[in-house]
JSON list of C-alpha atoms in Angstrom, two decimals:
[
{"chain": "H", "resi": 945, "resn": "MET", "atom": "CA", "xyz": [106.04, 67.21, -66.93]},
{"chain": "H", "resi": 946, "resn": "LYS", "atom": "CA", "xyz": [105.60, 68.28, -63.76]},
{"chain": "H", "resi": 947, "resn": "ASP", "atom": "CA", "xyz": [102.12, 69.80, -64.44]},
{"chain": "H", "resi": 948, "resn": "VAL", "atom": "CA", "xyz": [101.05, 66.51, -66.42]},
{"chain": "H", "resi": 949, "resn": "LEU", "atom": "CA", "xyz": [101.77, 64.38, -63.27]},
{"chain": "H", "resi": 950, "resn": "LYS", "atom": "CA", "xyz": [100.25, 66.53, -61.01]},
{"chain": "H", "resi": 951, "resn": "LYS", "atom": "CA", "xyz": [97.05, 66.58, -62.92]},
{"chain": "H", "resi": 952, "resn": "LEU", "atom": "CA", "xyz": [96.90, 62.73, -63.27]},
{"chain": "H", "resi": 953, "resn": "LEU", "atom": "CA", "xyz": [97.70, 62.09, -59.62]},
{"chain": "H", "resi": 954, "resn": "SER", "atom": "CA", "xyz": [95.04, 64.58, -58.46]},
{"chain": "H", "resi": 955, "resn": "ASN", "atom": "CA", "xyz": [92.50, 63.05, -60.36]},
{"chain": "H", "resi": 956, "resn": "HIS", "atom": "CA", "xyz": [92.95, 59.70, -58.41]},
{"chain": "H", "resi": 957, "resn": "ALA", "atom": "CA", "xyz": [92.20, 58.86, -55.07]},
{"chain": "H", "resi": 958, "resn": "ALA", "atom": "CA", "xyz": [94.55, 56.16, -54.49]},
{"chain": "H", "resi": 959, "resn": "LEU", "atom": "CA", "xyz": [98.35, 56.93, -54.28]},
{"chain": "H", "resi": 960, "resn": "PRO", "atom": "CA", "xyz": [100.61, 55.64, -57.20]},
{"chain": "H", "resi": 961, "resn": "VAL", "atom": "CA", "xyz": [103.12, 52.66, -56.94]},
{"chain": "H", "resi": 962, "resn": "LEU", "atom": "CA", "xyz": [106.36, 53.52, -58.04]},
{"chain": "H", "resi": 963, "resn": "PHE", "atom": "CA", "xyz": [108.82, 51.07, -59.02]},
{"chain": "H", "resi": 964, "resn": "VAL", "atom": "CA", "xyz": [112.24, 52.05, -58.82]},
{"chain": "H", "resi": 965, "resn": "GLY", "atom": "CA", "xyz": [115.09, 50.31, -60.27]},
{"chain": "H", "resi": 966, "resn": "SER", "atom": "CA", "xyz": [118.89, 50.02, -58.69]},
{"chain": "H", "resi": 967, "resn": "GLY", "atom": "CA", "xyz": [120.21, 52.71, -60.86]},
{"chain": "H", "resi": 968, "resn": "LEU", "atom": "CA", "xyz": [118.52, 55.47, -58.77]},
{"chain": "H", "resi": 969, "resn": "THR", "atom": "CA", "xyz": [119.58, 54.08, -55.53]},
{"chain": "H", "resi": 970, "resn": "ARG", "atom": "CA", "xyz": [123.14, 53.72, -56.65]},
{"chain": "H", "resi": 971, "resn": "ARG", "atom": "CA", "xyz": [123.12, 57.15, -58.23]},
{"chain": "H", "resi": 972, "resn": "TYR", "atom": "CA", "xyz": [121.52, 58.99, -55.33]},
{"chain": "H", "resi": 973, "resn": "LEU", "atom": "CA", "xyz": [121.92, 56.99, -52.18]},
{"chain": "H", "resi": 974, "resn": "ASN", "atom": "CA", "xyz": [125.09, 55.39, -53.21]},
{"chain": "H", "resi": 975, "resn": "PHE", "atom": "CA", "xyz": [123.76, 51.95, -52.36]},
{"chain": "H", "resi": 976, "resn": "PRO", "atom": "CA", "xyz": [125.25, 49.17, -54.21]},
{"chain": "H", "resi": 977, "resn": "ASP", "atom": "CA", "xyz": [124.07, 47.18, -56.76]},
{"chain": "H", "resi": 978, "resn": "TRP", "atom": "CA", "xyz": [122.67, 43.45, -56.50]},
{"chain": "H", "resi": 979, "resn": "GLU", "atom": "CA", "xyz": [126.39, 41.78, -57.07]},
{"chain": "H", "resi": 980, "resn": "GLY", "atom": "CA", "xyz": [127.92, 44.34, -54.73]},
{"chain": "H", "resi": 981, "resn": "LEU", "atom": "CA", "xyz": [125.02, 43.68, -52.08]},
{"chain": "H", "resi": 982, "resn": "LEU", "atom": "CA", "xyz": [125.60, 40.17, -52.30]},
{"chain": "H", "resi": 983, "resn": "LYS", "atom": "CA", "xyz": [129.38, 40.39, -51.66]},
{"chain": "H", "resi": 984, "resn": "LYS", "atom": "CA", "xyz": [128.81, 42.35, -48.54]},
{"chain": "H", "resi": 985, "resn": "TYR", "atom": "CA", "xyz": [127.60, 39.37, -47.08]},
{"chain": "H", "resi": 986, "resn": "CYS", "atom": "CA", "xyz": [129.69, 36.43, -48.37]},
{"chain": "H", "resi": 987, "resn": "VAL", "atom": "CA", "xyz": [131.29, 34.20, -45.78]},
{"chain": "H", "resi": 988, "resn": "LYS", "atom": "CA", "xyz": [133.79, 32.88, -48.33]},
{"chain": "H", "resi": 989, "resn": "PRO", "atom": "CA", "xyz": [134.98, 34.79, -51.27]},
{"chain": "H", "resi": 990, "resn": "PHE", "atom": "CA", "xyz": [132.22, 35.74, -53.71]},
{"chain": "H", "resi": 991, "resn": "GLU", "atom": "CA", "xyz": [134.03, 34.08, -56.40]},
{"chain": "H", "resi": 992, "resn": "TYR", "atom": "CA", "xyz": [133.52, 30.74, -54.86]},
{"chain": "H", "resi": 993, "resn": "TYR", "atom": "CA", "xyz": [129.70, 31.40, -55.10]},
{"chain": "H", "resi": 994, "resn": "ASN", "atom": "CA", "xyz": [129.97, 32.73, -58.32]},
{"chain": "H", "resi": 995, "resn": "ASP", "atom": "CA", "xyz": [131.65, 30.07, -59.83]},
{"chain": "H", "resi": 996, "resn": "LYS", "atom": "CA", "xyz": [129.31, 27.44, -58.15]},
{"chain": "H", "resi": 997, "resn": "ALA", "atom": "CA", "xyz": [125.94, 29.47, -59.52]},
{"chain": "H", "resi": 998, "resn": "THR", "atom": "CA", "xyz": [127.67, 30.00, -62.65]},
{"chain": "H", "resi": 999, "resn": "ARG", "atom": "CA", "xyz": [127.94, 26.14, -63.41]},
{"chain": "H", "resi": 1000, "resn": "ALA", "atom": "CA", "xyz": [124.42, 25.57, -61.85]},
{"chain": "H", "resi": 1001, "resn": "CYS", "atom": "CA", "xyz": [122.98, 27.78, -64.35]},
{"chain": "H", "resi": 1002, "resn": "ARG", "atom": "CA", "xyz": [124.68, 27.10, -67.43]},
{"chain": "H", "resi": 1003, "resn": "ASP", "atom": "CA", "xyz": [121.20, 26.44, -69.07]},
{"chain": "H", "resi": 1004, "resn": "ASP", "atom": "CA", "xyz": [119.58, 29.81, -67.20]},
{"chain": "H", "resi": 1005, "resn": "PRO", "atom": "CA", "xyz": [122.74, 32.23, -66.73]},
{"chain": "H", "resi": 1006, "resn": "ASP", "atom": "CA", "xyz": [119.80, 34.93, -65.77]},
{"chain": "H", "resi": 1007, "resn": "MET", "atom": "CA", "xyz": [119.37, 32.79, -62.57]},
{"chain": "H", "resi": 1008, "resn": "ARG", "atom": "CA", "xyz": [123.41, 33.42, -61.67]},
{"chain": "H", "resi": 1009, "resn": "LEU", "atom": "CA", "xyz": [122.97, 35.80, -59.10]},
{"chain": "H", "resi": 1010, "resn": "PRO", "atom": "CA", "xyz": [119.93, 34.58, -57.50]},
{"chain": "H", "resi": 1011, "resn": "THR", "atom": "CA", "xyz": [121.18, 31.11, -57.07]},
{"chain": "H", "resi": 1012, "resn": "ALA", "atom": "CA", "xyz": [124.63, 32.77, -55.83]},
{"chain": "H", "resi": 1013, "resn": "ALA", "atom": "CA", "xyz": [122.28, 34.62, -53.10]},
{"chain": "H", "resi": 1014, "resn": "ASP", "atom": "CA", "xyz": [120.76, 31.27, -52.10]},
{"chain": "H", "resi": 1015, "resn": "LEU", "atom": "CA", "xyz": [124.36, 29.87, -51.54]},
{"chain": "H", "resi": 1016, "resn": "ILE", "atom": "CA", "xyz": [125.60, 33.17, -49.68]},
{"chain": "H", "resi": 1017, "resn": "GLU", "atom": "CA", "xyz": [122.21, 33.04, -47.60]},
{"chain": "H", "resi": 1018, "resn": "ALA", "atom": "CA", "xyz": [122.83, 29.55, -46.44]},
{"chain": "H", "resi": 1019, "resn": "ASP", "atom": "CA", "xyz": [126.52, 30.06, -45.21]},
{"chain": "H", "resi": 1020, "resn": "PHE", "atom": "CA", "xyz": [125.63, 33.55, -43.60]},
{"chain": "H", "resi": 1021, "resn": "ASN", "atom": "CA", "xyz": [122.33, 32.46, -41.83]},
{"chain": "H", "resi": 1022, "resn": "GLU", "atom": "CA", "xyz": [124.55, 29.67, -40.01]},
{"chain": "H", "resi": 1023, "resn": "GLU", "atom": "CA", "xyz": [127.27, 32.24, -39.11]},
{"chain": "H", "resi": 1024, "resn": "TRP", "atom": "CA", "xyz": [124.69, 34.76, -38.11]},
{"chain": "H", "resi": 1025, "resn": "TYR", "atom": "CA", "xyz": [122.92, 32.16, -35.62]},
{"chain": "H", "resi": 1026, "resn": "THR", "atom": "CA", "xyz": [126.12, 31.05, -34.13]},
{"chain": "H", "resi": 1027, "resn": "LEU", "atom": "CA", "xyz": [128.44, 33.74, -34.12]},
{"chain": "H", "resi": 1028, "resn": "ASP", "atom": "CA", "xyz": [128.96, 36.22, -30.88]},
{"chain": "H", "resi": 1029, "resn": "LYS", "atom": "CA", "xyz": [129.52, 38.91, -33.47]},
{"chain": "H", "resi": 1030, "resn": "TYR", "atom": "CA", "xyz": [125.78, 38.65, -34.33]},
{"chain": "H", "resi": 1031, "resn": "ALA", "atom": "CA", "xyz": [124.35, 38.66, -30.53]},
{"chain": "H", "resi": 1032, "resn": "GLU", "atom": "CA", "xyz": [122.96, 42.11, -30.73]},
{"chain": "H", "resi": 1033, "resn": "SER", "atom": "CA", "xyz": [121.48, 41.76, -34.15]},
{"chain": "H", "resi": 1034, "resn": "ARG", "atom": "CA", "xyz": [119.59, 38.53, -33.03]},
{"chain": "H", "resi": 1035, "resn": "SER", "atom": "CA", "xyz": [118.22, 40.07, -29.75]},
{"chain": "H", "resi": 1036, "resn": "LYS", "atom": "CA", "xyz": [117.41, 43.06, -31.88]},
{"chain": "H", "resi": 1037, "resn": "HIS", "atom": "CA", "xyz": [115.75, 40.92, -34.57]},
{"chain": "H", "resi": 1038, "resn": "LYS", "atom": "CA", "xyz": [114.06, 38.51, -32.24]},
{"chain": "H", "resi": 1039, "resn": "HIS", "atom": "CA", "xyz": [110.48, 39.36, -33.70]},
{"chain": "H", "resi": 1040, "resn": "GLU", "atom": "CA", "xyz": [111.68, 38.72, -37.28]},
{"chain": "H", "resi": 1041, "resn": "MET", "atom": "CA", "xyz": [113.19, 35.42, -36.32]},
{"chain": "H", "resi": 1042, "resn": "GLU", "atom": "CA", "xyz": [109.91, 34.48, -34.64]},
{"chain": "H", "resi": 1043, "resn": "ASN", "atom": "CA", "xyz": [108.30, 35.52, -37.92]},
{"chain": "H", "resi": 1044, "resn": "LYS", "atom": "CA", "xyz": [110.75, 32.91, -39.91]},
{"chain": "H", "resi": 1045, "resn": "ILE", "atom": "CA", "xyz": [112.36, 35.74, -41.46]},
{"chain": "H", "resi": 1046, "resn": "SER", "atom": "CA", "xyz": [116.03, 34.59, -42.98]},
{"chain": "H", "resi": 1047, "resn": "PRO", "atom": "CA", "xyz": [118.69, 36.57, -41.11]},
{"chain": "H", "resi": 1048, "resn": "PHE", "atom": "CA", "xyz": [120.21, 37.26, -44.60]},
{"chain": "H", "resi": 1049, "resn": "LYS", "atom": "CA", "xyz": [116.79, 39.19, -45.59]},
{"chain": "H", "resi": 1050, "resn": "ILE", "atom": "CA", "xyz": [116.65, 40.70, -41.95]},
{"chain": "H", "resi": 1051, "resn": "CYS", "atom": "CA", "xyz": [120.63, 42.08, -42.54]},
{"chain": "H", "resi": 1052, "resn": "THR", "atom": "CA", "xyz": [120.29, 43.11, -46.04]},
{"chain": "H", "resi": 1053, "resn": "ASN", "atom": "CA", "xyz": [117.10, 44.98, -45.68]},
{"chain": "H", "resi": 1054, "resn": "ASN", "atom": "CA", "xyz": [118.42, 46.82, -42.29]},
{"chain": "H", "resi": 1055, "resn": "ARG", "atom": "CA", "xyz": [121.73, 47.80, -43.51]}
]
């Protein structure tokens, strides 16, 4: 298999794009799954957000976690902008803030 991949890659000028699922990062880098990541940034208990999202997404259960993420993001961002414990993070990520990147996205991507 290694030789087949090597041959395929050497015949192309562009580098491949690899789409890696959360299983790889969870297994080899000990990162949390999406729900686990969301739980780290909850201002209120995760169950609060999960319950609200479950009720809001009765017709589309696949949207439960994206909806919970939106709810968590709103509460987290308010705390991030106002609490002293995030002052260093606000200073460090001033450029991202100026580019209107959500504090929630800044923090979840810079763990």
